[in-house]
Amino acid sequence: MSDCIFCKIIKGDIPSTTVFRDEHLTAFRDINPAAPTHILLVPNKHIDSVNALTGEDEQLVGHLVKVAGQLAAQEGIAEDGYRLIFNTGAHAGQTVLHIHLHLLGGAPMKYPMG
Amino acid sequence: MSDCIFCKIIKGDIPSTTVFRDEHLTAFRDINPAAPTHILLVPNKHIDSVNALTGEDEQLVGHLVKVAGQLAAQEGIAEDGYRLIFNTGAHAGQTVLHIHLHLLGGAPMKYPMG
């Protein structure tokens, strides 16, 4: 997707603070962090949102979640805890139409989380 | 896990308002909803949290996310939007130690989401 900001970050056309990368996903720090640790994990393949997932994407999406847990450990927040979020659409505040998983932690978060 | 409340719900030993079930997961309404739609999706197999995921669980976890999107459509909230959350540990407010995905929607949610 030529106009997608996350596709440009994945390609290296826009700089980012990358913390992990493999053939399936890229993880980088949110430029406007909402918590002491705020990392975005995005599939290297363009998918608009959770609404667009097919059965073929399940392994990829599960890989995002598992790597997020590994990055939480790397950040030293796995024990105290962290939150993983997929936002879809306007009600949830999805601002970039390339599916991404937020990893948030480093401080207590509000519960309930609406 | 004999003392796990979600394992008891999956087995039917504790009643719940189940909205979807297949061989891999069970989805039921949260008894203390934080949004107009608040559904929990839990794997039928006991896994403590995201910290305990292995590579073998990736397909299962991706299936939770994909089915959550299908349930959002079924609830009529896929277009306006919804939020999917995995909470891990105390900082995130994880209260049941059986991995579960929150599906929240039906009203605008705060952003940022810390």
mmCIF file of C-alpha atoms in Angstrom:
data_model
loop_
_atom_site.group_PDB
_atom_site.id
_atom_site.type_symbol
_atom_site.label_atom_id
_atom_site.label_comp_id
_atom_site.label_asym_id
_atom_site.label_seq_id
_atom_site.Cartn_x
_atom_site.Cartn_y
_atom_site.Cartn_z
ATOM 1 C CA MET A 1 0.000 0.000 0.000
ATOM 2 C CA SER A 2 1.939 2.991 -1.272
ATOM 3 C CA ASP A 3 0.269 5.543 1.000
ATOM 4 C CA CYS A 4 0.394 3.517 4.214
ATOM 5 C CA ILE A 5 2.689 5.034 6.852
ATOM 6 C CA PHE A 6 3.367 1.656 8.472
ATOM 7 C CA CYS A 7 4.282 0.082 5.120
ATOM 8 C CA LYS A 8 6.767 2.953 4.689
ATOM 9 C CA ILE A 9 8.224 2.325 8.169
ATOM 10 C CA ILE A 10 8.557 -1.395 7.383
ATOM 11 C CA LYS A 11 10.348 -0.571 4.115
ATOM 12 C CA GLY A 12 12.630 1.875 5.918
ATOM 13 C CA ASP A 13 11.348 4.889 3.969
ATOM 14 C CA ILE A 14 10.268 6.524 7.245
ATOM 15 C CA PRO A 15 12.626 6.223 10.240
ATOM 16 C CA SER A 16 11.490 4.451 13.409
ATOM 17 C CA THR A 17 13.007 3.076 16.597
ATOM 18 C CA THR A 18 12.792 -0.590 15.689
ATOM 19 C CA VAL A 19 13.072 -3.010 18.618
ATOM 20 C CA PHE A 20 12.483 -6.299 16.768
ATOM 21 C CA ARG A 21 12.102 -7.509 13.218
ATOM 22 C CA ASP A 22 11.693 -10.888 11.558
ATOM 23 C CA GLU A 23 10.297 -12.046 8.228
ATOM 24 C CA HIS A 24 6.712 -11.710 9.488
ATOM 25 C CA LEU A 25 6.570 -8.549 11.611
ATOM 26 C CA THR A 26 8.251 -5.310 12.602
ATOM 27 C CA ALA A 27 8.077 -3.825 16.126
ATOM 28 C CA PHE A 28 8.936 -0.186 16.861
ATOM 29 C CA ARG A 29 8.345 2.390 19.604
ATOM 30 C CA ASP A 30 5.212 4.554 19.352
ATOM 31 C CA ILE A 31 6.299 8.138 18.649
ATOM 32 C CA ASN A 32 3.580 9.398 21.013
ATOM 33 C CA PRO A 33 3.803 6.910 23.906
ATOM 34 C CA ALA A 34 0.775 6.430 26.178
ATOM 35 C CA ALA A 35 2.797 4.468 28.786
ATOM 36 C CA PRO A 36 6.460 4.116 29.863
ATOM 37 C CA THR A 37 6.708 1.209 27.407
ATOM 38 C CA HIS A 38 4.627 1.622 24.243
ATOM 39 C CA ILE A 39 5.620 -0.537 21.288
ATOM 40 C CA LEU A 40 3.659 -1.195 18.094
ATOM 41 C CA LEU A 41 3.897 -4.608 16.414
ATOM 42 C CA VAL A 42 2.819 -4.667 12.767
ATOM 43 C CA PRO A 43 2.772 -7.477 10.207
ATOM 44 C CA ASN A 44 5.138 -6.823 7.293
ATOM 45 C CA LYS A 45 2.208 -7.722 5.017
ATOM 46 C CA HIS A 46 -0.464 -5.034 4.718
ATOM 47 C CA ILE A 47 -3.787 -5.929 6.369
ATOM 48 C CA ASP A 48 -6.249 -3.090 7.072
ATOM 49 C CA SER A 49 -7.668 -4.212 10.413
ATOM 50 C CA VAL A 50 -9.058 -7.138 12.406
ATOM 51 C CA ASN A 51 -12.157 -6.884 10.184
ATOM 52 C CA ALA A 52 -10.048 -7.968 7.192
ATOM 53 C CA LEU A 53 -8.470 -11.076 8.773
ATOM 54 C CA THR A 54 -8.895 -14.446 7.060
ATOM 55 C CA GLY A 55 -8.175 -17.926 8.365
ATOM 56 C CA GLU A 56 -4.781 -17.769 6.637
ATOM 57 C CA ASP A 57 -3.760 -14.848 8.874
ATOM 58 C CA GLU A 58 -4.312 -16.629 12.206
ATOM 59 C CA GLN A 59 -0.733 -17.872 12.582
ATOM 60 C CA LEU A 60 0.599 -14.393 11.757
ATOM 61 C CA VAL A 61 -1.681 -12.657 14.269
ATOM 62 C CA GLY A 62 -0.807 -15.191 16.970
ATOM 63 C CA HIS A 63 2.861 -14.563 16.201
ATOM 64 C CA LEU A 64 2.322 -10.819 16.847
ATOM 65 C CA VAL A 65 0.866 -11.631 20.283
ATOM 66 C CA LYS A 66 3.588 -14.118 21.209
ATOM 67 C CA VAL A 67 6.411 -11.765 20.149
ATOM 68 C CA ALA A 68 4.709 -8.974 22.131
ATOM 69 C CA GLY A 69 5.069 -11.174 25.228
ATOM 70 C CA GLN A 70 8.761 -11.721 24.428
ATOM 71 C CA LEU A 71 9.296 -7.978 24.036
ATOM 72 C CA ALA A 72 7.535 -7.396 27.379
ATOM 73 C CA ALA A 73 10.107 -9.720 28.964
ATOM 74 C CA GLN A 74 12.917 -7.889 27.146
ATOM 75 C CA GLU A 75 11.561 -4.558 28.467
ATOM 76 C CA GLY A 76 11.463 -5.952 32.023
ATOM 77 C CA ILE A 77 7.674 -5.556 32.369
ATOM 78 C CA ALA A 78 6.508 -9.169 31.961
ATOM 79 C CA GLU A 79 6.249 -9.785 35.708
ATOM 80 C CA ASP A 80 4.449 -6.597 36.732
ATOM 81 C CA GLY A 81 2.204 -6.830 33.711
ATOM 82 C CA TYR A 82 1.308 -5.267 30.396
ATOM 83 C CA ARG A 83 -1.642 -4.733 28.079
ATOM 84 C CA LEU A 84 -1.952 -5.766 24.420
ATOM 85 C CA ILE A 85 -4.539 -3.937 22.300
ATOM 86 C CA PHE A 86 -5.885 -4.182 18.766
ATOM 87 C CA ASN A 87 -8.015 -1.116 17.950
ATOM 88 C CA THR A 88 -10.468 -1.352 15.052
ATOM 89 C CA GLY A 89 -12.428 1.581 13.651
ATOM 90 C CA ALA A 90 -13.435 4.986 14.937
ATOM 91 C CA HIS A 91 -14.951 3.951 18.284
ATOM 92 C CA ALA A 92 -11.639 2.395 19.288
ATOM 93 C CA GLY A 93 -9.517 5.208 17.850
ATOM 94 C CA GLN A 94 -7.716 3.262 15.112
ATOM 95 C CA THR A 95 -5.745 5.972 13.323
ATOM 96 C CA VAL A 96 -3.578 3.953 10.920
ATOM 97 C CA LEU A 97 -5.357 1.478 8.654
ATOM 98 C CA HIS A 98 -2.648 -1.206 8.879
ATOM 99 C CA ILE A 99 -3.394 -3.706 11.632
ATOM 100 C CA HIS A 100 -1.127 -3.166 14.654
ATOM 101 C CA LEU A 101 -0.841 -4.487 18.187
ATOM 102 C CA HIS A 102 -0.108 -2.008 20.995
ATOM 103 C CA LEU A 103 2.151 -3.247 23.809
ATOM 104 C CA LEU A 104 1.666 -0.988 26.839
ATOM 105 C CA GLY A 105 3.294 -1.300 30.253
ATOM 106 C CA GLY A 106 5.652 0.056 32.877
ATOM 107 C CA ALA A 107 2.929 1.444 35.156
ATOM 108 C CA PRO A 108 -0.455 0.352 36.543
ATOM 109 C CA MET A 109 -3.272 0.797 34.025
ATOM 110 C CA LYS A 110 -6.918 1.558 34.648
ATOM 111 C CA TYR A 111 -9.423 -1.266 34.936
ATOM 112 C CA PRO A 112 -12.034 -1.550 33.483
ATOM 113 C CA MET A 113 -10.372 -0.511 30.317
ATOM 114 C CA GLY A 114 -13.178 1.042 28.271
ATOM 115 C CA MET B 1 -6.903 -26.689 36.061
ATOM 116 C CA SER B 2 -9.467 -27.709 38.662
ATOM 117 C CA ASP B 3 -9.621 -24.333 40.424
ATOM 118 C CA CYS B 4 -9.804 -22.162 37.301
ATOM 119 C CA ILE B 5 -13.140 -20.363 36.952
ATOM 120 C CA PHE B 6 -12.818 -20.166 33.153
ATOM 121 C CA CYS B 7 -12.089 -23.911 32.899
ATOM 122 C CA LYS B 8 -15.287 -24.446 34.922
ATOM 123 C CA ILE B 9 -17.256 -22.183 32.553
ATOM 124 C CA ILE B 10 -15.845 -24.063 29.526
ATOM 125 C CA LYS B 11 -16.849 -27.388 31.112
ATOM 126 C CA GLY B 12 -20.314 -26.022 31.894
ATOM 127 C CA ASP B 13 -19.874 -26.370 35.662
ATOM 128 C CA ILE B 14 -20.472 -22.617 36.030
ATOM 129 C CA PRO B 15 -23.232 -21.024 33.916
ATOM 130 C CA SER B 16 -22.390 -18.328 31.384
ATOM 131 C CA THR B 17 -24.038 -16.537 28.470
ATOM 132 C CA THR B 18 -22.152 -18.281 25.699
ATOM 133 C CA VAL B 19 -22.226 -16.528 22.322
ATOM 134 C CA PHE B 20 -19.886 -18.837 20.364
ATOM 135 C CA ARG B 21 -18.103 -22.116 20.851
ATOM 136 C CA ASP B 22 -15.932 -24.368 18.704
ATOM 137 C CA GLU B 23 -13.341 -27.041 19.442
ATOM 138 C CA HIS B 24 -10.667 -24.411 20.182
ATOM 139 C CA LEU B 25 -12.391 -21.606 22.105
ATOM 140 C CA THR B 26 -15.438 -20.495 24.079
ATOM 141 C CA ALA B 27 -16.842 -16.931 23.985
ATOM 142 C CA PHE B 28 -19.250 -15.608 26.619
ATOM 143 C CA ARG B 29 -20.495 -12.260 27.911
ATOM 144 C CA ASP B 30 -18.551 -10.607 30.738
ATOM 145 C CA ILE B 31 -20.739 -10.642 33.871
ATOM 146 C CA ASN B 32 -19.500 -7.135 34.737
ATOM 147 C CA PRO B 33 -19.481 -5.400 31.340
ATOM 148 C CA ALA B 34 -17.272 -2.352 30.816
ATOM 149 C CA ALA B 35 -18.969 -1.428 27.509
ATOM 150 C CA PRO B 36 -22.324 -2.046 25.749
ATOM 151 C CA THR B 37 -20.722 -5.120 24.155
ATOM 152 C CA HIS B 38 -18.202 -6.932 26.367
ATOM 153 C CA ILE B 39 -17.404 -10.511 25.418
ATOM 154 C CA LEU B 40 -14.557 -12.715 26.670
ATOM 155 C CA LEU B 41 -12.949 -15.230 24.315
ATOM 156 C CA VAL B 42 -11.003 -18.001 26.052
ATOM 157 C CA PRO B 43 -9.135 -20.991 24.653
ATOM 158 C CA ASN B 44 -10.670 -24.292 25.771
ATOM 159 C CA LYS B 45 -7.129 -25.370 26.699
ATOM 160 C CA HIS B 46 -5.783 -23.807 29.893
ATOM 161 C CA ILE B 47 -2.956 -21.297 29.342
ATOM 162 C CA ASP B 48 -2.119 -18.888 32.186
ATOM 163 C CA SER B 49 -1.349 -15.730 30.233
ATOM 164 C CA VAL B 50 0.487 -14.261 27.254
ATOM 165 C CA ASN B 51 3.707 -14.890 29.220
ATOM 166 C CA ALA B 52 3.103 -18.639 28.926
ATOM 167 C CA LEU B 53 2.536 -18.780 25.141
ATOM 168 C CA THR B 54 4.718 -21.049 23.019
ATOM 169 C CA GLY B 55 5.124 -21.185 19.254
ATOM 170 C CA GLU B 56 2.550 -24.002 19.189
ATOM 171 C CA ASP B 57 -0.108 -21.635 20.539
ATOM 172 C CA GLU B 58 0.193 -19.017 17.781
ATOM 173 C CA GLN B 59 -2.553 -20.457 15.568
ATOM 174 C CA LEU B 60 -4.899 -20.729 18.571
ATOM 175 C CA VAL B 61 -4.272 -17.141 19.681
ATOM 176 C CA GLY B 62 -4.760 -15.841 16.142
ATOM 177 C CA HIS B 63 -8.007 -17.801 16.006
ATOM 178 C CA LEU B 64 -9.211 -15.972 19.147
ATOM 179 C CA VAL B 65 -8.547 -12.628 17.444
ATOM 180 C CA LYS B 66 -10.173 -13.619 14.154
ATOM 181 C CA VAL B 67 -13.301 -14.987 15.866
ATOM 182 C CA ALA B 68 -13.471 -11.794 17.963
ATOM 183 C CA GLY B 69 -13.738 -9.863 14.686
ATOM 184 C CA GLN B 70 -16.535 -12.183 13.530
ATOM 185 C CA LEU B 71 -18.399 -11.683 16.815
ATOM 186 C CA ALA B 72 -17.997 -7.903 16.441
ATOM 187 C CA ALA B 73 -19.760 -8.202 13.070
ATOM 188 C CA GLN B 74 -22.445 -10.380 14.642
ATOM 189 C CA GLU B 75 -22.951 -7.755 17.376
ATOM 190 C CA GLY B 76 -23.265 -5.026 14.746
ATOM 191 C CA ILE B 77 -20.205 -3.091 15.972
ATOM 192 C CA ALA B 78 -17.633 -3.994 13.304
ATOM 193 C CA GLU B 79 -18.167 -0.803 11.294
ATOM 194 C CA ASP B 80 -18.144 1.717 14.166
ATOM 195 C CA GLY B 81 -15.264 -0.096 15.798
ATOM 196 C CA TYR B 82 -14.190 -2.179 18.752
ATOM 197 C CA ARG B 83 -11.198 -2.880 20.950
ATOM 198 C CA LEU B 84 -9.528 -6.236 21.632
ATOM 199 C CA ILE B 85 -7.421 -6.539 24.794
ATOM 200 C CA PHE B 86 -5.193 -9.148 26.390
ATOM 201 C CA ASN B 87 -4.329 -8.137 29.969
ATOM 202 C CA THR B 88 -1.301 -9.751 31.594
ATOM 203 C CA GLY B 89 -0.368 -9.382 35.266
ATOM 204 C CA ALA B 90 -1.197 -6.881 37.994
ATOM 205 C CA HIS B 91 -0.359 -3.637 36.149
ATOM 206 C CA ALA B 92 -2.921 -4.532 33.481
ATOM 207 C CA GLY B 93 -5.505 -5.833 35.942
ATOM 208 C CA GLN B 94 -5.555 -9.491 34.866
ATOM 209 C CA THR B 95 -7.873 -11.082 37.417
ATOM 210 C CA VAL B 96 -8.324 -14.622 36.041
ATOM 211 C CA LEU B 97 -5.160 -16.593 35.297
ATOM 212 C CA HIS B 98 -6.508 -18.231 32.120
ATOM 213 C CA ILE B 99 -5.629 -16.234 29.015
ATOM 214 C CA HIS B 100 -8.646 -14.354 27.643
ATOM 215 C CA LEU B 101 -9.321 -11.760 24.994
ATOM 216 C CA HIS B 102 -11.720 -8.901 25.807
ATOM 217 C CA LEU B 103 -13.960 -7.695 22.970
ATOM 218 C CA LEU B 104 -15.267 -4.214 23.838
ATOM 219 C CA GLY B 105 -17.483 -1.977 21.740
ATOM 220 C CA GLY B 106 -20.792 -0.248 21.211
ATOM 221 C CA ALA B 107 -19.594 3.235 22.244
ATOM 222 C CA PRO B 108 -16.555 5.468 21.662
ATOM 223 C CA MET B 109 -13.591 4.522 23.830
ATOM 224 C CA LYS B 110 -10.859 6.725 25.229
ATOM 225 C CA TYR B 111 -7.635 7.190 23.309
ATOM 226 C CA PRO B 112 -4.854 6.920 24.333
ATOM 227 C CA MET B 113 -5.812 3.815 26.166
ATOM 228 C CA GLY B 114 -3.378 3.661 29.086
#
